[in-house]
MMTF fields as JSON, N, C-alpha, C and O atoms, coordinates in Angstrom:
{
  "mmtfVersion": "1.0.0",
  "mmtfProducer": "UNKNOWN",
  "numBonds": 499,
  "numAtoms": 500,
  "numGroups": 125,
  "numChains": 1,
  "numModels": 1,
  "chainsPerModel": [1],
  "groupsPerChain": [125],
  "chainIdList": ["A"],
  "bondAtomList": [4, 2, 8, 6, 12, 10, 16, 14, 20, 18, 24, 22, 28, 26, 32, 30, 36, 34, 40, 38, 44, 42, 48, 46, 52, 50, 56, 54, 60, 58, 64, 62, 68, 66, 72, 70, 76, 74, 80, 78, 84, 82, 88, 86, 92, 90, 96, 94, 100, 98, 104, 102, 108, 106, 112, 110, 116, 114, 120, 118, 124, 122, 128, 126, 132, 130, 136, 134, 140, 138, 144, 142, 148, 146, 152, 150, 156, 154, 160, 158, 164, 162, 168, 166, 172, 170, 176, 174, 180, 178, 184, 182, 188, 186, 192, 190, 196, 194, 200, 198, 204, 202, 208, 206, 212, 210, 216, 214, 220, 218, 224, 222, 228, 226, 232, 230, 236, 234, 240, 238, 244, 242, 248, 246, 252, 250, 256, 254, 260, 258, 264, 262, 268, 266, 272, 270, 276, 274, 280, 278, 284, 282, 288, 286, 292, 290, 296, 294, 300, 298, 304, 302, 308, 306, 312, 310, 316, 314, 320, 318, 324, 322, 328, 326, 332, 330, 336, 334, 340, 338, 344, 342, 348, 346, 352, 350, 356, 354, 360, 358, 364, 362, 368, 366, 372, 370, 376, 374, 380, 378, 384, 382, 388, 386, 392, 390, 396, 394, 400, 398, 404, 402, 408, 406, 412, 410, 416, 414, 420, 418, 424, 422, 428, 426, 432, 430, 436, 434, 440, 438, 444, 442, 448, 446, 452, 450, 456, 454, 460, 458, 464, 462, 468, 466, 472, 470, 476, 474, 480, 478, 484, 482, 488, 486, 492, 490, 496, 494],
  "bondOrderList": [1, 1, 1, 1, 1, 1, 1, 1, 1, 1, 1, 1, 1, 1, 1, 1, 1, 1, 1, 1, 1, 1, 1, 1, 1, 1, 1, 1, 1, 1, 1, 1, 1, 1, 1, 1, 1, 1, 1, 1, 1, 1, 1, 1, 1, 1, 1, 1, 1, 1, 1, 1, 1, 1, 1, 1, 1, 1, 1, 1, 1, 1, 1, 1, 1, 1, 1, 1, 1, 1, 1, 1, 1, 1, 1, 1, 1, 1, 1, 1, 1, 1, 1, 1, 1, 1, 1, 1, 1, 1, 1, 1, 1, 1, 1, 1, 1, 1, 1, 1, 1, 1, 1, 1, 1, 1, 1, 1, 1, 1, 1, 1, 1, 1, 1, 1, 1, 1, 1, 1, 1, 1, 1, 1],
  "groupList": [{"groupName": "UNK", "atomNameList": ["N", "CA", "C", "O"], "elementList": ["N", "C", "C", "O"], "formalChargeList": [0, 0, 0, 0], "bondAtomList": [1, 0, 2, 1, 3, 2], "bondOrderList": [1, 1, 2], "singleLetterCode": "X", "chemCompType": "L-PEPTIDE LINKING"}],
  "groupTypeList": [0, 0, 0, 0, 0, 0, 0, 0, 0, 0, 0, 0, 0, 0, 0, 0, 0, 0, 0, 0, 0, 0, 0, 0, 0, 0, 0, 0, 0, 0, 0, 0, 0, 0, 0, 0, 0, 0, 0, 0, 0, 0, 0, 0, 0, 0, 0, 0, 0, 0, 0, 0, 0, 0, 0, 0, 0, 0, 0, 0, 0, 0, 0, 0, 0, 0, 0, 0, 0, 0, 0, 0, 0, 0, 0, 0, 0, 0, 0, 0, 0, 0, 0, 0, 0, 0, 0, 0, 0, 0, 0, 0, 0, 0, 0, 0, 0, 0, 0, 0, 0, 0, 0, 0, 0, 0, 0, 0, 0, 0, 0, 0, 0, 0, 0, 0, 0, 0, 0, 0, 0, 0, 0, 0, 0],
  "groupIdList": [1, 2, 3, 4, 5, 6, 7, 8, 9, 10, 11, 12, 13, 14, 15, 16, 17, 18, 19, 20, 21, 22, 23, 24, 25, 26, 27, 28, 29, 30, 31, 32, 33, 34, 35, 36, 37, 38, 39, 40, 41, 42, 43, 44, 45, 46, 47, 48, 49, 50, 51, 52, 53, 54, 55, 56, 57, 58, 59, 60, 61, 62, 63, 64, 65, 66, 67, 68, 69, 70, 71, 72, 73, 74, 75, 76, 77, 78, 79, 80, 81, 82, 83, 84, 85, 86, 87, 88, 89, 90, 91, 92, 93, 94, 95, 96, 97, 98, 99, 100, 101, 102, 103, 104, 105, 106, 107, 108, 109, 110, 111, 112, 113, 114, 115, 116, 117, 118, 119, 120, 121, 122, 123, 124, 125],
  "secStructList": [7, 7, 7, 7, 1, 7, 6, 6, 1, 7, 7, 7, 1, 2, 2, 2, 2, 2, 2, 2, 2, 6, 1, 7, 7, 7, 1, 3, 3, 3, 3, 3, 3, 6, 6, 3, 3, 3, 3, 3, 7, 1, 1, 2, 2, 2, 2, 2, 2, 2, 2, 2, 2, 6, 6, 7, 6, 6, 7, 6, 6, 3, 3, 3, 3, 3, 3, 3, 3, 3, 7, 6, 6, 1, 7, 3, 3, 3, 3, 3, 3, 3, 3, 3, 1, 7, 5, 6, 6, 5, 3, 3, 3, 3, 3, 3, 3, 3, 3, 7, 7, 7, 7, 7, 7, 2, 2, 2, 2, 2, 2, 2, 2, 2, 2, 2, 6, 7, 6, 6, 7, 7, 7, 7, 7],
  "xCoordList": [18.347, 17.805, 16.969, 16.056, 17.132, 16.582, 15.452, 14.955, 14.816, 13.571, 13.619, 13.946, 13.378, 13.542, 12.272, 12.255, 11.131, 10.415, 9.749, 10.0, 8.916, 8.362, 6.983, 6.158, 6.941, 5.963, 4.67, 3.748, 4.399, 2.565, 2.242, 1.084, 3.674, 3.036, 3.058, 3.906, 1.751, 1.556, 2.44, 2.363, 3.173, 3.978, 3.341, 2.562, 3.797, 3.563, 3.129, 3.482, 2.509, 2.202, 3.648, 4.368, 4.228, 5.367, 6.501, 7.3, 6.392, 7.93, 7.217, 8.009, 6.182, 6.106, 6.384, 6.979, 5.878, 6.151, 7.83, 8.28, 8.785, 9.884, 10.267, 11.344, 9.601, 10.666, 10.159, 10.924, 8.815, 8.674, 9.601, 9.987, 10.117, 11.11, 12.152, 13.003, 12.545, 14.233, 14.39, 15.525, 13.412, 13.539, 12.848, 12.778, 12.201, 11.733, 11.744, 12.216, 11.293, 11.283, 9.511, 9.219, 8.785, 7.31, 7.053, 7.621, 6.129, 5.508, 4.456, 4.254, 3.852, 3.188, 2.313, 1.563, 2.697, 2.562, 1.321, 1.71, 0.594, -0.56, -1.636, -1.671, -2.226, -2.93, -4.46, -5.269, -4.928, -6.279, -7.105, -8.027, -7.014, -8.021, -7.535, -6.493, -8.269, -7.271, -6.908, -7.702, -5.501, -4.53, -4.025, -3.116, -4.695, -3.993, -3.455, -3.938, -2.083, -1.382, -1.306, -1.243, -1.351, -1.407, -0.167, 0.164, 0.499, 1.712, 1.597, 1.033, 2.236, 2.07, 3.909, 4.828, 3.797, 5.356, 5.407, 4.345, 6.195, 6.366, 6.247, 5.639, 6.892, 7.117, 6.914, 7.731, 6.203, 6.36, 7.488, 7.7, 8.469, 10.388, 10.2, 9.922, 10.292, 10.38, 9.239, 9.484, 8.289, 6.923, 7.933, 8.645, 8.008, 8.907, 9.959, 9.893, 11.107, 12.063, 11.92, 12.97, 11.087, 10.457, 10.038, 10.395, 9.046, 8.702, 9.854, 9.787, 10.903, 11.971, 12.814, 13.407, 13.073, 14.057, 13.493, 14.198, 12.001, 11.148, 11.213, 10.872, 11.613, 11.205, 9.653, 9.16, 8.725, 7.202, 7.08, 6.143, 8.285, 7.976, 7.665, 6.975, 8.437, 8.438, 7.449, 7.269, 6.896, 5.228, 4.284, 3.549, 4.12, 2.904, 1.651, 0.82, 1.256, -0.115, 0.167, -0.677, 1.19, 1.115, 0.27, 0.696, -1.068, -1.896, -1.533, -1.389, -1.317, -0.592, -1.907, -2.487, -2.29, -3.142, -2.3, -1.871, -2.351, -2.077, -3.154, -4.072, -3.154, -4.371, -3.598, -2.732, -3.946, -3.504, -4.876, -5.735, -5.134, -6.144, -5.636, -4.487, -6.637, -6.908, -7.492, -8.467, -6.78, -7.942, -8.543, -8.317, -9.424, -10.429, -9.652, -10.06, -8.601, -7.654, -6.72, -5.755, -6.82, -6.551, -4.697, -3.854, -4.542, -2.879, -3.441, -4.483, -2.414, -2.609, -1.981, -1.466, -2.111, -1.614, -1.319, -2.237, -0.48, -0.326, -0.418, -0.09, -0.834, -1.051, -0.424, -0.603, 0.167, 0.451, -0.296, -0.645, -0.947, -1.5, -0.568, -0.048, -0.56, 0.514, -0.356, -0.553, -0.92, -1.504, -0.749, -1.225, 0.362, 0.847, -0.096, -0.413, -0.774, -1.606, -1.075, -1.967, -0.032, 0.473, 1.85, 2.789, 2.032, 3.642, 3.565, 2.832, 4.347, 4.38, 3.231, 2.81, 2.106, 0.879, 0.116, -1.004, 0.343, -0.545, -0.782, 0.197, -1.866, -2.204, -1.497, -1.365, -1.163, -0.28, -1.186, -1.357, -1.926, -2.032, -1.212, -1.317, -0.312, 0.617, 0.26, -0.503, 0.559, 0.471, 1.428, 2.314, 1.299, 2.295, 1.704, 1.605, 1.346, 0.79, 1.872, 2.554, 1.928, 3.065, 2.019, 1.175, 2.184, 1.155, 1.925, 2.878, 1.334, 2.051, 1.827, 1.25, 2.291, 2.213, 0.915, 1.015, -0.045, -0.941, -0.77, -0.432, -0.981, -0.808, -2.276, -3.464, -1.535, -2.573, -3.532, -3.268, -4.509, -5.252, -4.8, -4.279, -5.146, -4.78, -4.924, -4.136, -6.43, -7.067, -6.24, -5.836, -5.884, -5.394, -3.731, -3.617, -2.601, -1.548, -1.555, -0.519, -2.909, -2.743, -2.764, -2.14, -3.686, -4.047, -2.756, -2.363, -1.989, -0.649, 0.588, 1.514, 0.383, 1.218, 0.833, 1.761, -0.246, -0.512, -0.037, 0.871, -0.246, 0.07, 1.557, 1.962, 2.372, 3.382, 3.952, 4.832, 3.579, 3.717, 2.566, 2.109, 2.096, 1.177, 1.307, 2.314, 0.086, 0.312, 1.003, 0.369, 2.099, 2.678, 3.86, 4.597, 3.897, 4.932, 6.243, 7.149, 6.477, 8.034, 8.647, 7.858, 9.984, 10.508, 10.769, 11.214, 10.51, 10.585, 12.011, 12.277, 12.923, 14.478, 14.776, 15.866],
  "yCoordList": [-21.186, -21.777, -23.097, -22.977, -23.932, -25.261, -25.664, -24.885, -26.522, -26.836, -27.581, -28.763, -27.17, -28.002, -28.798, -29.2, -29.043, -29.896, -30.297, -29.793, -31.232, -31.824, -30.753, -30.458, -30.301, -29.164, -29.713, -28.93, -30.965, -31.283, -31.287, -31.196, -31.439, -31.878, -30.406, -29.565, -30.217, -29.083, -28.796, -29.515, -27.841, -27.238, -25.842, -25.065, -25.736, -24.511, -23.567, -23.798, -22.653, -21.294, -20.776, -20.529, -20.551, -19.836, -20.165, -19.346, -21.494, -21.792, -21.507, -21.655, -21.204, -20.95, -18.94, -18.117, -18.824, -17.149, -16.949, -15.962, -17.782, -17.392, -17.831, -17.364, -18.731, -18.919, -18.037, -17.926, -17.233, -16.176, -15.19, -14.534, -14.816, -13.403, -13.887, -13.021, -15.048, -15.535, -15.709, -15.97, -15.638, -15.724, -14.623, -14.769, -13.348, -12.291, -11.343, -11.365, -10.316, -8.963, -8.379, -7.233, -9.018, -8.754, -7.441, -7.207, -6.663, -5.879, -6.295, -5.607, -7.241, -7.693, -9.161, -9.751, -9.494, -10.94, -11.88, -12.252, -12.163, -12.569, -13.784, -14.431, -13.894, -15.252, -15.275, -15.002, -15.519, -15.314, -16.128, -15.592, -17.535, -18.36, -19.858, -20.248, -20.541, -22.034, -22.324, -22.421, -22.699, -23.192, -22.147, -22.375, -20.681, -19.763, -18.568, -17.884, -18.363, -17.325, -16.02, -16.235, -14.86, -13.651, -12.904, -12.305, -12.868, -12.146, -10.933, -11.002, -9.889, -8.868, -8.01, -7.858, -7.679, -7.162, -5.885, -5.505, -5.06, -3.304, -3.355, -2.512, -4.445, -4.207, -5.467, -6.344, -5.768, -7.072, -7.546, -8.756, -6.57, -7.583, -8.062, -9.25, -7.459, -8.288, -9.68, -10.775, -9.323, -10.892, -11.557, -12.425, -11.216, -12.267, -12.836, -14.065, -12.254, -12.707, -13.691, -14.32, -14.013, -14.432, -15.567, -16.562, -15.772, -16.908, -17.504, -18.694, -16.871, -17.491, -18.062, -19.013, -17.69, -17.727, -19.207, -20.189, -19.33, -20.538, -21.393, -22.478, -21.444, -22.485, -22.446, -23.547, -21.379, -21.321, -21.03, -21.486, -20.125, -19.757, -20.803, -20.515, -22.253, -23.269, -24.214, -25.099, -24.114, -24.851, -24.721, -23.734, -26.09, -25.957, -25.897, -26.03, -25.577, -25.249, -24.189, -23.901, -23.186, -21.917, -20.786, -20.305, -20.592, -19.451, -18.165, -17.769, -17.264, -15.731, -15.501, -16.319, -13.917, -12.627, -11.173, -10.621, -10.972, -9.384, -8.988, -9.498, -7.846, -6.612, -4.776, -4.436, -3.916, -2.807, -1.751, -2.185, -0.749, 0.053, 1.608, 2.03, 2.123, 3.578, 3.616, 3.017, 4.357, 4.778, 5.822, 6.53, 6.013, 7.068, 8.863, 9.748, 8.865, 9.885, 9.929, 10.685, 9.408, 9.356, 8.583, 8.763, 7.818, 7.321, 5.889, 5.262, 5.664, 4.208, 3.319, 3.7, 2.276, 0.893, -0.607, -1.111, -1.153, -2.414, -3.479, -3.171, -4.571, -5.75, -7.074, -7.542, -7.592, -8.892, -9.694, -9.151, -11.036, -12.06, -13.39, -13.569, -14.108, -15.082, -16.276, -15.999, -17.448, -18.201, -19.538, -20.067, -20.153, -21.404, -22.159, -21.971, -23.224, -24.044, -24.695, -24.828, -25.223, -26.095, -25.743, -26.371, -24.582, -24.877, -24.82, -24.048, -25.663, -26.574, -26.693, -25.551, -27.619, -27.478, -26.509, -26.779, -25.083, -24.077, -23.065, -22.524, -22.897, -22.069, -20.586, -20.206, -19.996, -18.687, -17.831, -18.218, -16.492, -15.564, -14.339, -13.613, -13.988, -13.4, -12.099, -12.328, -10.784, -9.926, -8.991, -9.035, -7.997, -6.757, -5.556, -5.855, -4.181, -3.541, -2.273, -1.878, -1.726, -0.519, 0.596, 0.391, 1.69, 2.838, 4.051, 4.652, 4.224, 5.506, 6.422, 6.295, 8.027, 9.293, 9.675, 9.234, 10.191, 10.845, 12.481, 13.224, 12.858, 14.432, 15.284, 14.983, 16.311, 17.204, 17.929, 18.286, 17.927, 18.725, 20.224, 20.815, 20.712, 22.615, 23.152, 23.634, 22.843, 24.19, 24.004, 24.981, 22.54, 21.919, 22.73, 23.754, 22.478, 22.99, 24.582, 25.215, 25.352, 26.496, 27.192, 28.128, 26.337, 27.041, 26.527, 27.143, 25.466, 25.287, 26.323, 26.663, 26.776, 27.634, 29.048, 29.631, 29.344, 30.817, 30.291, 31.031, 29.265, 29.069, 29.318, 29.759, 28.91, 29.352, 30.301, 30.383, 31.532, 32.884, 33.879, 34.717, 33.82, 34.588, 36.247, 36.842, 36.936, 38.44, 39.144, 39.253, 39.562, 40.776, 39.698, 40.089, 38.816, 37.912, 38.235, 38.243, 38.572, 39.159, 37.781, 36.839, 37.528, 36.786, 35.52, 35.801, 34.354, 32.88, 33.017, 32.849, 33.33, 32.402, 33.382, 33.386],
  "zCoordList": [6.207, 7.225, 6.891, 6.073, 7.272, 6.89, 7.243, 8.056, 7.006, 7.364, 8.77, 8.661, 9.997, 11.278, 11.797, 12.96, 10.872, 11.269, 9.892, 8.797, 10.149, 9.204, 8.866, 9.731, 7.571, 7.529, 7.555, 7.786, 7.355, 7.665, 8.935, 9.342, 9.944, 11.588, 12.057, 11.761, 13.0, 13.474, 14.765, 15.761, 14.688, 16.011, 16.744, 16.192, 17.941, 19.029, 18.063, 16.907, 18.255, 17.284, 17.533, 16.565, 19.211, 19.526, 18.376, 17.923, 18.026, 17.243, 15.921, 14.991, 15.578, 13.765, 14.103, 13.408, 15.028, 15.11, 15.283, 14.701, 16.017, 16.152, 14.869, 14.5, 13.934, 12.74, 11.689, 10.73, 11.61, 10.776, 11.228, 10.261, 12.302, 12.85, 12.527, 12.326, 12.357, 11.781, 10.707, 10.308, 9.907, 8.44, 7.816, 6.596, 8.348, 7.865, 8.462, 9.598, 7.985, 8.999, 9.258, 8.918, 9.685, 9.453, 10.355, 11.421, 9.749, 10.373, 11.33, 12.33, 11.126, 11.658, 11.923, 11.146, 13.275, 13.375, 14.012, 15.119, 13.864, 14.695, 14.379, 13.332, 15.154, 15.299, 14.798, 15.685, 13.686, 13.142, 13.761, 14.375, 13.77, 14.132, 14.229, 13.704, 14.848, 14.816, 14.066, 13.13, 13.795, 12.676, 11.849, 11.052, 12.009, 11.238, 11.82, 12.723, 10.997, 11.459, 9.842, 8.631, 10.582, 9.823, 9.804, 10.827, 8.857, 8.906, 7.791, 6.698, 8.324, 7.25, 6.991, 7.796, 5.716, 5.341, 5.065, 4.573, 5.173, 4.544, 3.075, 2.415, 2.566, 1.264, 0.276, 0.56, -0.632, -1.679, -1.659, -1.595, -1.715, -2.078, -0.637, -0.473, 0.156, 1.656, 1.82, 2.326, 1.367, 1.129, 0.406, 0.912, -0.641, -1.931, -1.203, -1.184, -0.47, -0.14, 0.987, 1.116, 1.763, 2.827, 2.381, 3.012, 1.012, 0.531, -0.03, -0.337, -0.214, -0.778, -0.122, -0.63, 1.046, 2.426, 2.689, 2.458, 3.253, 3.68, 2.859, 3.329, 1.399, 0.336, 0.289, 0.043, 0.478, 0.429, -1.301, -1.957, -1.954, -2.966, -4.262, -5.24, -3.985, -4.637, -4.484, -5.32, -3.637, -3.151, -3.869, -3.863, -4.883, -5.534, -5.344, -6.242, -3.491, -3.249, -2.762, -1.914, -2.891, -2.539, -3.661, -4.711, -2.984, -3.633, -3.402, -2.245, -4.594, -4.341, -5.197, -5.912, -4.889, -5.574, -5.17, -4.157, -6.418, -6.763, -6.878, -7.52, -6.145, -6.433, -6.709, -5.904, -7.678, -7.456, -7.546, -8.313, -7.042, -6.987, -6.423, -6.295, -6.206, -5.841, -4.525, -4.07, -4.061, -2.392, -2.677, -3.659, -1.77, -1.691, -1.971, -2.722, -1.16, -1.366, -2.506, -2.392, -3.326, -4.831, -4.814, -5.693, -3.641, -3.486, -4.296, -4.109, -5.183, -5.591, -4.476, -3.425, -4.856, -4.038, -4.59, -5.236, -4.461, -4.832, -3.576, -2.43, -3.9, -2.681, -3.023, -4.147, -2.292, -2.453, -1.927, -0.879, -2.03, -0.86, -1.381, -2.482, -0.366, -0.054, 0.589, 1.772, 0.252, 1.536, 1.066, 0.061, 1.658, 2.057, 2.569, 3.744, 1.756, 2.675, 3.647, 4.485, 4.046, 5.265, 5.567, 5.077, 6.5, 6.927, 8.316, 8.935, 8.819, 10.188, 10.245, 10.433, 10.186, 10.305, 10.322, 10.758, 9.9, 10.245, 8.885, 8.372, 8.458, 7.329, 7.757, 8.92, 6.808, 6.479, 5.633, 4.477, 6.108, 5.499, 5.54, 6.528, 4.472, 4.232, 3.534, 2.596, 3.676, 2.649, 2.747, 3.6, 1.794, 1.998, 0.78, -0.41, 1.331, 0.687, 0.515, 1.461, -0.751, -1.251, -1.749, -2.621, -1.13, -1.453, -1.987, -1.493, -2.993, -3.865, -3.275, -2.195, -3.879, -3.605, -4.339, -5.485, -4.2, -4.945, -5.199, -4.278, -6.25, -6.722, -5.857, -5.747, -5.428, -5.01, -6.32, -7.468, -5.643, -6.62, -6.556, -5.61, -7.86, -7.967, -6.544, -5.73, -6.558, -5.197, -4.045, -3.413, -3.638, -2.302, -2.669, -1.995, -3.499, -3.62, -3.962, -3.758, -4.569, -4.37, -2.698, -2.2, -2.205, -0.417, 0.176, 1.167, -0.267, 0.764, 0.289, 1.024, -1.195, -1.739, -0.563, -0.002, -0.387, 0.12, 1.366, 1.745, 2.26, 3.703, 4.089, 5.164, 2.89, 3.073, 3.194, 4.05, 2.219, 2.021, 2.6, 1.823, 3.895, 4.22, 4.117, 4.501, 3.516, 3.283, 4.481, 5.531, 4.397, 5.726, 6.438, 7.343, 6.091, 6.984, 6.602, 7.435, 5.1, 4.722, 4.563, 4.483, 4.506, 4.323, 5.454, 6.567, 5.143, 6.194, 6.723, 7.914, 5.79, 5.905, 6.796, 7.367]
}
């Protein structure tokens, strides 16, 4: 999909939303502040694909930041943020976060096992 406007000329917000939807598969699309649009993708690969399709991945002014951490419930996560400086006159705040699986602690695993085979229940099958 080619660039249909001068990237430095501000277009209507609805046109930017439409272009995001035509070039990617965001899970969230919103208006943050005057001149700022927020876009979220389900996976980091989808965000990277969207940046490539729109040509923003080659923009010298593209700022990106990746972060990995662990949530309070023990699940690991990996987030990519991308900030194109000017896309059709708008600042874009794009992100994708992927969550891993947390291992159950031994006590929780034992409690769940006990629930699947309560005393006197016999064969559940």
